[in-house]
Coordinates of C-alpha atoms and ligand atoms in Angstrom, one line a residue:
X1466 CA 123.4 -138.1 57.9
X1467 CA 126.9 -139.5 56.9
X1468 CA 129.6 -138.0 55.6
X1469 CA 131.9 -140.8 53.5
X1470 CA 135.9 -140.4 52.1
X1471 CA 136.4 -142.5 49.2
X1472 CA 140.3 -142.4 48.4
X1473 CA 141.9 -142.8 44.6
X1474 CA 140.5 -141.5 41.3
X1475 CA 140.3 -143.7 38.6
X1476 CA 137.2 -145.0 37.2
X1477 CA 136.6 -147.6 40.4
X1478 CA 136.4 -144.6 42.4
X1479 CA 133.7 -142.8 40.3
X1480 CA 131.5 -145.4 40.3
X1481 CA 131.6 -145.6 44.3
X1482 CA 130.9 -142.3 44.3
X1483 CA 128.3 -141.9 42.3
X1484 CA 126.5 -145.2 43.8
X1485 CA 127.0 -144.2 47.5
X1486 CA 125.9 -140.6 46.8
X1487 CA 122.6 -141.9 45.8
X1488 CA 122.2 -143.2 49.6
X1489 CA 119.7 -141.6 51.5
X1490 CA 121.7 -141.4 54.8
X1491 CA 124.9 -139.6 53.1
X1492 CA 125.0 -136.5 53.0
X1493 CA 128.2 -135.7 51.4
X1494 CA 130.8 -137.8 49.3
X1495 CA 134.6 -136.6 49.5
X1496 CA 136.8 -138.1 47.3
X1497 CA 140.5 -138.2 47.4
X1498 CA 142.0 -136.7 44.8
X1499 CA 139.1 -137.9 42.5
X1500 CA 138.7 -136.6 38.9
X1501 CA 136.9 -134.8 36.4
X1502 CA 133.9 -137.6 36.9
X1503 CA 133.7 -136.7 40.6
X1504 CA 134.5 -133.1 40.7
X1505 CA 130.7 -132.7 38.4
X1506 CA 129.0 -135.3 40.2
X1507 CA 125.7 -134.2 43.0
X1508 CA 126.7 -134.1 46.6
X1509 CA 130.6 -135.3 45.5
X1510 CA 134.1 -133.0 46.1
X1511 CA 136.8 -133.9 45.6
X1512 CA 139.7 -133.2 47.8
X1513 CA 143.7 -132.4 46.2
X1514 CA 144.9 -135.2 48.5
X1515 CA 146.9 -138.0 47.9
X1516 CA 145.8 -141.4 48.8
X1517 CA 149.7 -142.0 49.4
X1518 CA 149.9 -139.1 52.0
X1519 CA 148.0 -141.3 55.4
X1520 CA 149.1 -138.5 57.4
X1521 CA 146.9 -136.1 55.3
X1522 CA 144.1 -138.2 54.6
X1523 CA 143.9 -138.4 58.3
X1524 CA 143.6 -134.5 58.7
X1525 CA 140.9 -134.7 56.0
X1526 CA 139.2 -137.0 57.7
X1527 CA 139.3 -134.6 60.9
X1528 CA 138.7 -131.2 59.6
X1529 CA 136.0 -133.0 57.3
X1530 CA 134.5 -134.4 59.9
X1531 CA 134.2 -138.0 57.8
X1532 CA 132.4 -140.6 59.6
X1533 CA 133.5 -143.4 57.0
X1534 CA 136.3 -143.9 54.5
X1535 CA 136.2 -146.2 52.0
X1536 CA 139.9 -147.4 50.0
X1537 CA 140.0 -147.8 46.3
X1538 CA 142.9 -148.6 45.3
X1539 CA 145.7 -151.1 46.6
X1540 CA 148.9 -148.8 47.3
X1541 CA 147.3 -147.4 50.2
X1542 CA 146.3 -150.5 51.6
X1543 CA 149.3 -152.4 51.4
X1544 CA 150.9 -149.6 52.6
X1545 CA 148.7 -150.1 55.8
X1546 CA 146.5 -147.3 55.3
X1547 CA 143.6 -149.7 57.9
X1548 CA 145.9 -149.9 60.6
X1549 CA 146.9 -146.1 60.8
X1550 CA 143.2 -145.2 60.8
X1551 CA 142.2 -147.9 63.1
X1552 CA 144.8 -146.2 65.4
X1553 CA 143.6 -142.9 65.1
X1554 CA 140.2 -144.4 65.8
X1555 CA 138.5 -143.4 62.6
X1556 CA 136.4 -146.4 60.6
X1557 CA 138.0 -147.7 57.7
X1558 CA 136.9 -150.4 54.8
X1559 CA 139.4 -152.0 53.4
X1560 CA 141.8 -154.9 54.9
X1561 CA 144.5 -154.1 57.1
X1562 CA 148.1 -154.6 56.3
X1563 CA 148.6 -158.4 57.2
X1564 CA 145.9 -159.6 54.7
X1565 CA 146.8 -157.2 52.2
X1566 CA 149.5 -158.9 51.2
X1567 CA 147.3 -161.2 49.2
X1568 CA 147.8 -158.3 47.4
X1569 CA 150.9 -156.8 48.4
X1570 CA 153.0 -160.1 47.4
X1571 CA 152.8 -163.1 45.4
X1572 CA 155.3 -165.5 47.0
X1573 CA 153.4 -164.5 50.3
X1574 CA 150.4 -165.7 47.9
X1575 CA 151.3 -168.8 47.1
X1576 CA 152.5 -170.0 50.1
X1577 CA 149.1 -169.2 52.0
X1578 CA 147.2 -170.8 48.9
X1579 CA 149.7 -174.2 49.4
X1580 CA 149.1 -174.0 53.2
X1581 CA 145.6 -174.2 52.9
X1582 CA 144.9 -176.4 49.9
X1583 CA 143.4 -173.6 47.9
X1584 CA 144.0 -174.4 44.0
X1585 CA 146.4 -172.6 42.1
X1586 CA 149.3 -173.3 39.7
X1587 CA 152.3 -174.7 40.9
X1588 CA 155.1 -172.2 41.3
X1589 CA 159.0 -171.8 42.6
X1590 CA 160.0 -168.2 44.1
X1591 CA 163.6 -167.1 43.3
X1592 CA 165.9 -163.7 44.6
X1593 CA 168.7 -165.2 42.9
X1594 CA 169.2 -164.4 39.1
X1595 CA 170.9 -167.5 38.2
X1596 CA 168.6 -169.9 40.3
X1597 CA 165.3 -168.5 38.3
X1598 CA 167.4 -168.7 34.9
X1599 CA 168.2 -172.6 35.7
X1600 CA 164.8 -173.5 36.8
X1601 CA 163.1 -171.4 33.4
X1602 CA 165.8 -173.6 31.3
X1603 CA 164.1 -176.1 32.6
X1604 CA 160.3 -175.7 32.6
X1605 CA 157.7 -176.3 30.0
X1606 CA 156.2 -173.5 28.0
X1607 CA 154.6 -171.0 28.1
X1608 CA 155.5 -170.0 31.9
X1609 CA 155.0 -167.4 34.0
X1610 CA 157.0 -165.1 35.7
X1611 CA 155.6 -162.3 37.8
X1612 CA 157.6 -160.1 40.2
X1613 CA 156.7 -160.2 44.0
X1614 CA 155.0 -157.0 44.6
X1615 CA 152.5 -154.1 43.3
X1616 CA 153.9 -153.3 39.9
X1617 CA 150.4 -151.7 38.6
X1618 CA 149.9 -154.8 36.2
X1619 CA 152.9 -154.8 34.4
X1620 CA 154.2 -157.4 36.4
X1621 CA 153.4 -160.0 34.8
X1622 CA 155.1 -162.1 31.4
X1623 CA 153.8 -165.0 29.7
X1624 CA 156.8 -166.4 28.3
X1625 CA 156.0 -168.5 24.9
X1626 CA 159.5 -169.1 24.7
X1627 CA 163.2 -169.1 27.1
X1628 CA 164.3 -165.9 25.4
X1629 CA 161.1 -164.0 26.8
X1630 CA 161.9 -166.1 30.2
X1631 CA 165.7 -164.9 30.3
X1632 CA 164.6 -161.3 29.5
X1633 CA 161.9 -160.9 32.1
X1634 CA 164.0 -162.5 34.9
X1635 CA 166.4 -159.9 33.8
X1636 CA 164.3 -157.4 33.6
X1637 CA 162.6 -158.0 37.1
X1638 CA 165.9 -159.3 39.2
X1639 CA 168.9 -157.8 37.7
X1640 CA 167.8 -154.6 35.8
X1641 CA 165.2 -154.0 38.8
X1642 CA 162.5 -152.2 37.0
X1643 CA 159.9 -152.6 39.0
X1644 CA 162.1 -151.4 42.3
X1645 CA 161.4 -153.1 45.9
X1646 CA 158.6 -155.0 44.3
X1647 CA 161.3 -156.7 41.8
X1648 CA 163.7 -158.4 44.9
X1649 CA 161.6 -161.7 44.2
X1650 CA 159.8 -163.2 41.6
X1651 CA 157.8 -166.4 40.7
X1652 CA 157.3 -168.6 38.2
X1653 CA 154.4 -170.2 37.3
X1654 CA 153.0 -173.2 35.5
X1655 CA 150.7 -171.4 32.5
X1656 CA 147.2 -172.5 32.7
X1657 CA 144.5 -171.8 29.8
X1658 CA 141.2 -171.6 30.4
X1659 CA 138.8 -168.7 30.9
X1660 CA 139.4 -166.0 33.4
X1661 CA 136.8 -165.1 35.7
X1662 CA 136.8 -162.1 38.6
X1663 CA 134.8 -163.3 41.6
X1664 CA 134.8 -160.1 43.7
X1665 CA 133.4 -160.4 47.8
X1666 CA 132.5 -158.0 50.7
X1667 CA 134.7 -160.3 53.6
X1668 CA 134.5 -160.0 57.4
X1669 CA 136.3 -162.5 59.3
X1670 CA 134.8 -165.8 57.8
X1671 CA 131.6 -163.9 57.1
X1672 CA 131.2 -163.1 53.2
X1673 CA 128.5 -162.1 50.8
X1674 CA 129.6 -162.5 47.0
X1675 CA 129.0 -159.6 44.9
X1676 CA 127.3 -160.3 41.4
X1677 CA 129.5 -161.9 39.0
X1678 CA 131.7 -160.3 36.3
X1679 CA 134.4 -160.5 33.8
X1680 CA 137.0 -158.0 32.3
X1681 CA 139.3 -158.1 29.3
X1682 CA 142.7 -157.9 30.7
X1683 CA 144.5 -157.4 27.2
X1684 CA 144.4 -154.1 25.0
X1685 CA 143.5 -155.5 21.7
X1686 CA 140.6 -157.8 19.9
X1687 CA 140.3 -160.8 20.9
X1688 CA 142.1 -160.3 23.7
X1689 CA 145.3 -160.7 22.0
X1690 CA 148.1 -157.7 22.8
X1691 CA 149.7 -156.5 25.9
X1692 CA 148.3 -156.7 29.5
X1693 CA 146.2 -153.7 30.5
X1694 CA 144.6 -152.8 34.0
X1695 CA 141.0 -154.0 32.4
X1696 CA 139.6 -152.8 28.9
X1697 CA 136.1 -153.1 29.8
X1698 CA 133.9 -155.7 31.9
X1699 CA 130.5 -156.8 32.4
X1700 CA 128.0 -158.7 34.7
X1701 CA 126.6 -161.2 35.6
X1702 CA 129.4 -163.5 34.0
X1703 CA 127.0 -166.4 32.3
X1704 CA 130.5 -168.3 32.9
X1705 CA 129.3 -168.8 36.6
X1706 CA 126.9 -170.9 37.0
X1707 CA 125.3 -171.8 40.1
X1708 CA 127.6 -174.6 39.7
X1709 CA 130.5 -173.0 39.7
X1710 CA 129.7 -170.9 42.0
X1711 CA 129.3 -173.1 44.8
X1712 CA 132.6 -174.7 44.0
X1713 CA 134.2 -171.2 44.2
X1714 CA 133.2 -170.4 47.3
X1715 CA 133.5 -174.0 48.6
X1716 CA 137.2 -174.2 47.4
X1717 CA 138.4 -170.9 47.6
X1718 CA 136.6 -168.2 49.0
X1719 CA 135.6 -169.9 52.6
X1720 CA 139.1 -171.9 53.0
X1721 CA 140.9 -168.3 52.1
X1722 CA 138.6 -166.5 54.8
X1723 CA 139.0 -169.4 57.0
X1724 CA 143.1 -169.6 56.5
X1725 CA 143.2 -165.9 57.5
X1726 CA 141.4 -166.0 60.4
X1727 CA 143.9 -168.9 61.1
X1728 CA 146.8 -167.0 60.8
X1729 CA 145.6 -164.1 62.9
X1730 CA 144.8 -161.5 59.9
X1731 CA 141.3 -161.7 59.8
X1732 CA 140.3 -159.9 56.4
X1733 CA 137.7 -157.4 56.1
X1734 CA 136.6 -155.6 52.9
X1735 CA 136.2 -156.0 48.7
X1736 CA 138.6 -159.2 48.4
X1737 CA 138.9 -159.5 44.8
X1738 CA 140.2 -163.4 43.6
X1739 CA 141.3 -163.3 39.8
X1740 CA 140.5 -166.7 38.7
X1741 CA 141.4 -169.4 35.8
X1742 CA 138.6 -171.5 34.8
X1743 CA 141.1 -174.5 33.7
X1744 CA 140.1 -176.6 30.7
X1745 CA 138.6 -179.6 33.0
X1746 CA 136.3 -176.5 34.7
X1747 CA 138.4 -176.1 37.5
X1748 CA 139.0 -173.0 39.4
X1749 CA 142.7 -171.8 39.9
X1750 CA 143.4 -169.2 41.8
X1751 CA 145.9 -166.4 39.7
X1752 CA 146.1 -163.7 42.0
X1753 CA 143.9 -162.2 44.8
X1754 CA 143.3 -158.6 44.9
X1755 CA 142.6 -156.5 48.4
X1756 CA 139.9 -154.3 46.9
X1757 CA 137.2 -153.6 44.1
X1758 CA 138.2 -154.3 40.4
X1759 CA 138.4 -151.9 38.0
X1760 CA 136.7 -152.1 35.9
X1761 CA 134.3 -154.5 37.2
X1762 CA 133.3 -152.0 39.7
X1763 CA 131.9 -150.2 36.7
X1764 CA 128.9 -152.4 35.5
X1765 CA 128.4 -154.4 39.0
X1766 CA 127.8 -150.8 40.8
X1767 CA 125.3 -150.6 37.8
X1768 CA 123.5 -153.3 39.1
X1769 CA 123.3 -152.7 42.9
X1770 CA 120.0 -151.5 44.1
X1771 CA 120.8 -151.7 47.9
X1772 CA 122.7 -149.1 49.7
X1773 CA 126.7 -149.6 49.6
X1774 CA 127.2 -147.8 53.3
X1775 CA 124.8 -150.1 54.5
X1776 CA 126.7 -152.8 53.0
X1777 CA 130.4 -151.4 54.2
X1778 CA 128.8 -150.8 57.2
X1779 CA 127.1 -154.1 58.0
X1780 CA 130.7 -155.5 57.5
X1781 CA 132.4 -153.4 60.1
X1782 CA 129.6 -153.9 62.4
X1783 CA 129.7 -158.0 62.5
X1784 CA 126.4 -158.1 60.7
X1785 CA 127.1 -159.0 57.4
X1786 CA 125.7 -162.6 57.5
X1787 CA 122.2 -161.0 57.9
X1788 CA 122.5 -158.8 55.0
X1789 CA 120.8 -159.4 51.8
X1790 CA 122.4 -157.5 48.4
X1791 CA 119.4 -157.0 45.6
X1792 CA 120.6 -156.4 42.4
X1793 CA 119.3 -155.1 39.0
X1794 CA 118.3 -158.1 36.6
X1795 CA 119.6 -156.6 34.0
X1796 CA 123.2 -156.8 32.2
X1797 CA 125.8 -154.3 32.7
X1798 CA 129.0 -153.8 30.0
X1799 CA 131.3 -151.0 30.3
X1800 CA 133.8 -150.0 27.6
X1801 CA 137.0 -148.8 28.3
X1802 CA 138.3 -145.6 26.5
X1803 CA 141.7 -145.2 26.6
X1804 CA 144.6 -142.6 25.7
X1805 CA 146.8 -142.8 22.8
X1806 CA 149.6 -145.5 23.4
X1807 CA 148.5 -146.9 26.7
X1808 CA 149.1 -149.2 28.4
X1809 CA 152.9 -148.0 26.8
X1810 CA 153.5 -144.3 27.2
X1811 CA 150.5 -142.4 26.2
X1812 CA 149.4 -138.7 25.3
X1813 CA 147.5 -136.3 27.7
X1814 CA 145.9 -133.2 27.8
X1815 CA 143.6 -133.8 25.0
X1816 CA 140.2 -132.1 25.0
X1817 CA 137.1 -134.8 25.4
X1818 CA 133.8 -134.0 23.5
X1819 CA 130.5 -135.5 23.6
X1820 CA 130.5 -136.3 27.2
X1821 CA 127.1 -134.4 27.6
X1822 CA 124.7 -135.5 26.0
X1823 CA 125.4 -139.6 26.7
X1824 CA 124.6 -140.4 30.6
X1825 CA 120.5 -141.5 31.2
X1826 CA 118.9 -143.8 32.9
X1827 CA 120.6 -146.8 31.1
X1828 CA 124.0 -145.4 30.1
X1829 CA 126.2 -144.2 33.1
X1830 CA 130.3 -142.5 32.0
X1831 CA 132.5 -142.9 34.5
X1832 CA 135.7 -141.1 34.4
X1833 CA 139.2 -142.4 35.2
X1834 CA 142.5 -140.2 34.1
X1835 CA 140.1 -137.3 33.8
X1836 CA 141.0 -133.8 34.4
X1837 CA 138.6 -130.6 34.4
X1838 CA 140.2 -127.4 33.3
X1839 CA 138.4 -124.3 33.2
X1840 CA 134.8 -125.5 31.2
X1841 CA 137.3 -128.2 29.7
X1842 CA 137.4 -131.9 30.6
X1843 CA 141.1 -132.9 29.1
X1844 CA 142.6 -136.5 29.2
X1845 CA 145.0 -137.2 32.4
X1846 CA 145.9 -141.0 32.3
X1847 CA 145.8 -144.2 30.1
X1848 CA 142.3 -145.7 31.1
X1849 CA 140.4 -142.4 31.0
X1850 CA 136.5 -143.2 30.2
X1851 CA 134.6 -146.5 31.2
X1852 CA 131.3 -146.3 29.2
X1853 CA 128.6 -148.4 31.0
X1854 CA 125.4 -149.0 30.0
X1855 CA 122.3 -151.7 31.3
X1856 CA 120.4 -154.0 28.9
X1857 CA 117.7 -156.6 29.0
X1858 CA 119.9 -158.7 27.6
X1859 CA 124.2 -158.7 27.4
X1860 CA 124.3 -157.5 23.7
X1861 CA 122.1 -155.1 24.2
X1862 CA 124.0 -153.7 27.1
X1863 CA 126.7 -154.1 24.5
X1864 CA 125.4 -152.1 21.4
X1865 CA 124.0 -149.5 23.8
X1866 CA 127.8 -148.8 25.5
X1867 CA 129.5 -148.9 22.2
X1868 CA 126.2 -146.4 20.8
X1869 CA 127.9 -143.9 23.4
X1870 CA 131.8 -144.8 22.8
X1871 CA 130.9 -143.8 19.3
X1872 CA 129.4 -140.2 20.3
X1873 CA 132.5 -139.5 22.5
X1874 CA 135.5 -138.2 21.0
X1875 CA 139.1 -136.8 21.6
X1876 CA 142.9 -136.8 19.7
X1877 CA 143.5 -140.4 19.7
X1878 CA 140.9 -141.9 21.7
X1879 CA 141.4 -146.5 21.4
X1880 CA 138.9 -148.7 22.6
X1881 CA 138.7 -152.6 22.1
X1882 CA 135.5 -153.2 19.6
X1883 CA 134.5 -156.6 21.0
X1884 CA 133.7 -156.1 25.0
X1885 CA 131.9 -159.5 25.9
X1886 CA 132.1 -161.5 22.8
X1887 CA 132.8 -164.7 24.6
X1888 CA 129.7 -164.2 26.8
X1889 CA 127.5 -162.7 24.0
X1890 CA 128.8 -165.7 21.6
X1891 CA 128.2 -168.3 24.8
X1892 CA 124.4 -166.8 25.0
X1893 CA 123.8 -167.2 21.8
X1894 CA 124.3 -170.8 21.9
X1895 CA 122.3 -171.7 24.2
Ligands
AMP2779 P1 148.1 -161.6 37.8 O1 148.5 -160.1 38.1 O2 148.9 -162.5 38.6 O3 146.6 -161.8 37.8 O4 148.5 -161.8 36.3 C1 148.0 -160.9 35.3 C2 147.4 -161.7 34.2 O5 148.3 -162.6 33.6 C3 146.2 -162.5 34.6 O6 145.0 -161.7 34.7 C4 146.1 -163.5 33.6 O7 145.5 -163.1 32.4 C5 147.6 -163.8 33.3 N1 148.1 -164.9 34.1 C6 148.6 -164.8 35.3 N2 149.0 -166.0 35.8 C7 148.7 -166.9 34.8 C8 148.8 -168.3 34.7 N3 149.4 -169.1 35.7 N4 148.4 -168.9 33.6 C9 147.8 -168.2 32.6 N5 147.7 -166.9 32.7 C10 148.1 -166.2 33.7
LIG2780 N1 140.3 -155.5 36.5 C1 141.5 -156.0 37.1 C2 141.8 -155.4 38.4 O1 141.1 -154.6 39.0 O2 142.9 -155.6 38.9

């Protein structure tokens, strides 16, 4: 029996919790720091640890006596979180520091994708203030400009016009608001098209893709409004066809793999590639991430019926290749809830009701900035529920999650209304 450390607490984390406690050869989940979701969840503790403290999470690992940990979130990895516990000789998913930086910086990015042929959109990288200003005077609009490293997804401005270009290079550069990760930035043609999240489990150039899903990157209807960590997600993505599919992997996925391995990183793990469907159906790489989405772990956990250690640890054991996933063939949508203001400044400490009666078979509520106090379960972050639910059909797994965001209440509780209207609308069509 196996004893597994999952480190971060948001709503990614629950969901691997939950789906790894269900396996027969675990016999205990520790999750570092976790939440409220966690803390109330069978076989799961959590553990007041922080997934930035390695030194720690070593210890834990020790006195715990874990026999696998599993990384959420990105900090830790690109912080070289693998490396440390490859050193200490305890097993580890997640990449190690050199191919994290897929991640961990997007000049690095963009070179790799360059070196390798690997579409994306053509970009400059500047350190220099006045260099970036003359270049954005320059270049069509809308652009892009993105500062170099993590900056929790708030990196990132679409400039419609060269006031909005001059202020974020200002803002990034000069003002340096987003610290260390703010010494460079690039800017990047704008493409348009349709997002798509095509999320892997990667070993070298082995890889199995996971099912396909989509999130809603901006807070409000229609996906209009500020750039969030993910309002809400579902799969499979009817945007990916088998077509597509095959295109992604042939264009991206295996030359990225293949690149690494080239460069003496070889990559194991969730490698996450955010991608632009460009108008001629094109796949264009935006950014790659080093681990699971959130929240597109949400509804693709959902829909996994094989066992996720077996999975991690086919992938740590060379055997990936041989491994088959079987999934649910049902859609999954989850709905973000979020707190007051986010993703600006936003309240905590508000009491959530209606949390028990909502979970069954079909409707599953993970929590993200969660917080149990006492018999209480109080807000403690911007994304702070994901509803999930399973449907025969994608509105159906729609009307069922929002059935359950309606029953579920607290002081100034936001959600978007319209969680897969592109791929209910696309179904409907055909
Ligand atoms: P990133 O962190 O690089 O994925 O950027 C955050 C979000 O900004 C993406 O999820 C896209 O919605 C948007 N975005 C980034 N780069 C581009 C681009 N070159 N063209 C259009 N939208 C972009
Ligand atoms: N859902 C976007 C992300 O995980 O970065």
């Amino acid at each position: 029996m196996m004893r597994i450390l999952i480190i971060g607490g948001g709503g990614r984390e629950h969901a691997l919790a939950w789906k790894i406690a269900t396996s027969r050869s675990v016999e205990r989940v520790f999750v570092a720091p976790g939440n409220a979701g966690t803390a109330t969840e069978p076989k799961v503790e959590n553990l007041s640890v922080s997934p930035s403290d390695i030194d720690a999470l070593i210890d834990a690992v020790k006195k715990n006596r874990v026999d696998l940990t599993i990384v959420g979130p990105e900090a830790p990895l690109v912080a070289g979180i693998v490396d440390r516990f490859m050193q200490a000789g305890l097993p580890c998913f997640g990449p190690q520091q050199g191919p994290a930086q897929l991640e961990g910086s997007k000049r690095f990015t963009k070179a790799f994708l360059d070196r390798h042929q690997i579409p994306t959109a053509r970009w400059q990288s500047f350190s220099d203030a006045n260099l970036a200003r003359a270049y954005a005077r320059s270049h069509p609009l809308p652009m892009v400009i993105k500062a170099d490293g993590l900056a929790a997804g708030k990196g990132v401005v679409i400039a419609q016009n060269y006031d909005q270009a001059f202020a974020a290079i200002q803002e990034i550069l000069v003002d340096q608001r987003f610290g260390n990760a703010g010494q460079t930035l690039v800017i990047e043609e704008f493409i348009a098209g349709e997002e798509v999240s095509f999320i892997c489990v990667a070993a070298g150039t082995a890889v199995l893709p996971l099912a396909t899903s989509q999130d809603h990157k901006a807070r409000e209807a229609g996906d209009q409004g500020p750039n969030t960590g993910g309002m809400g997600a579902y799969s499979p993505a009817p945007r990916v066809d088998s077509g597509l599919h095959k295109q992604i992997m042939q264009e991206v996925i295996h030359p990225t793999l293949q690149g690494l391995v080239e460069e003496g990183m070889p990559y194991l793990g969730f490698l996450y590639a955010g991608l632009m469907i460009d108008t001629h159906g094109q796949p264009k790489v935006l950014e790659y991430n080093c681990r699971f989405g959130d929240p597109e772990t949400q509804p693709i956990l959902m829909r996994l019926q094989s066992d996720l250690v077996e999975l991690c640890l086919a992938a740590l054991e060379g055997r990936l290749e041989s491994y088959a996933i079987k999934w649910d063939s049902r859609f999954a949508l989850g709905v973000v809830m979020v707190a007051e203001g986010y993703p600006g400044e936003y309240r905590r400490g508000d009491e959530i009701y209606g949390l028990a009666e909502v979970d069954s078979d079909e409707v599953k509520v993970f929590h993200a900035g969660t917080l149990q106090e006492g018999g209480r379960i109080l807000t403690d972050g911007g994304r702070v529920l994901c509803v999930t639910a399973l449907g025969e059909t994608l509105a159906q797994a729609q009307a069922s999650a929002y059935r359950a965001v309606d029953r579920i209440k607290w002081q100034g509780a936001g959600w978007r209304p319209d969680i897969g209207w592109r791929a209910v609308d696309r179904l409907k069509d055909n």
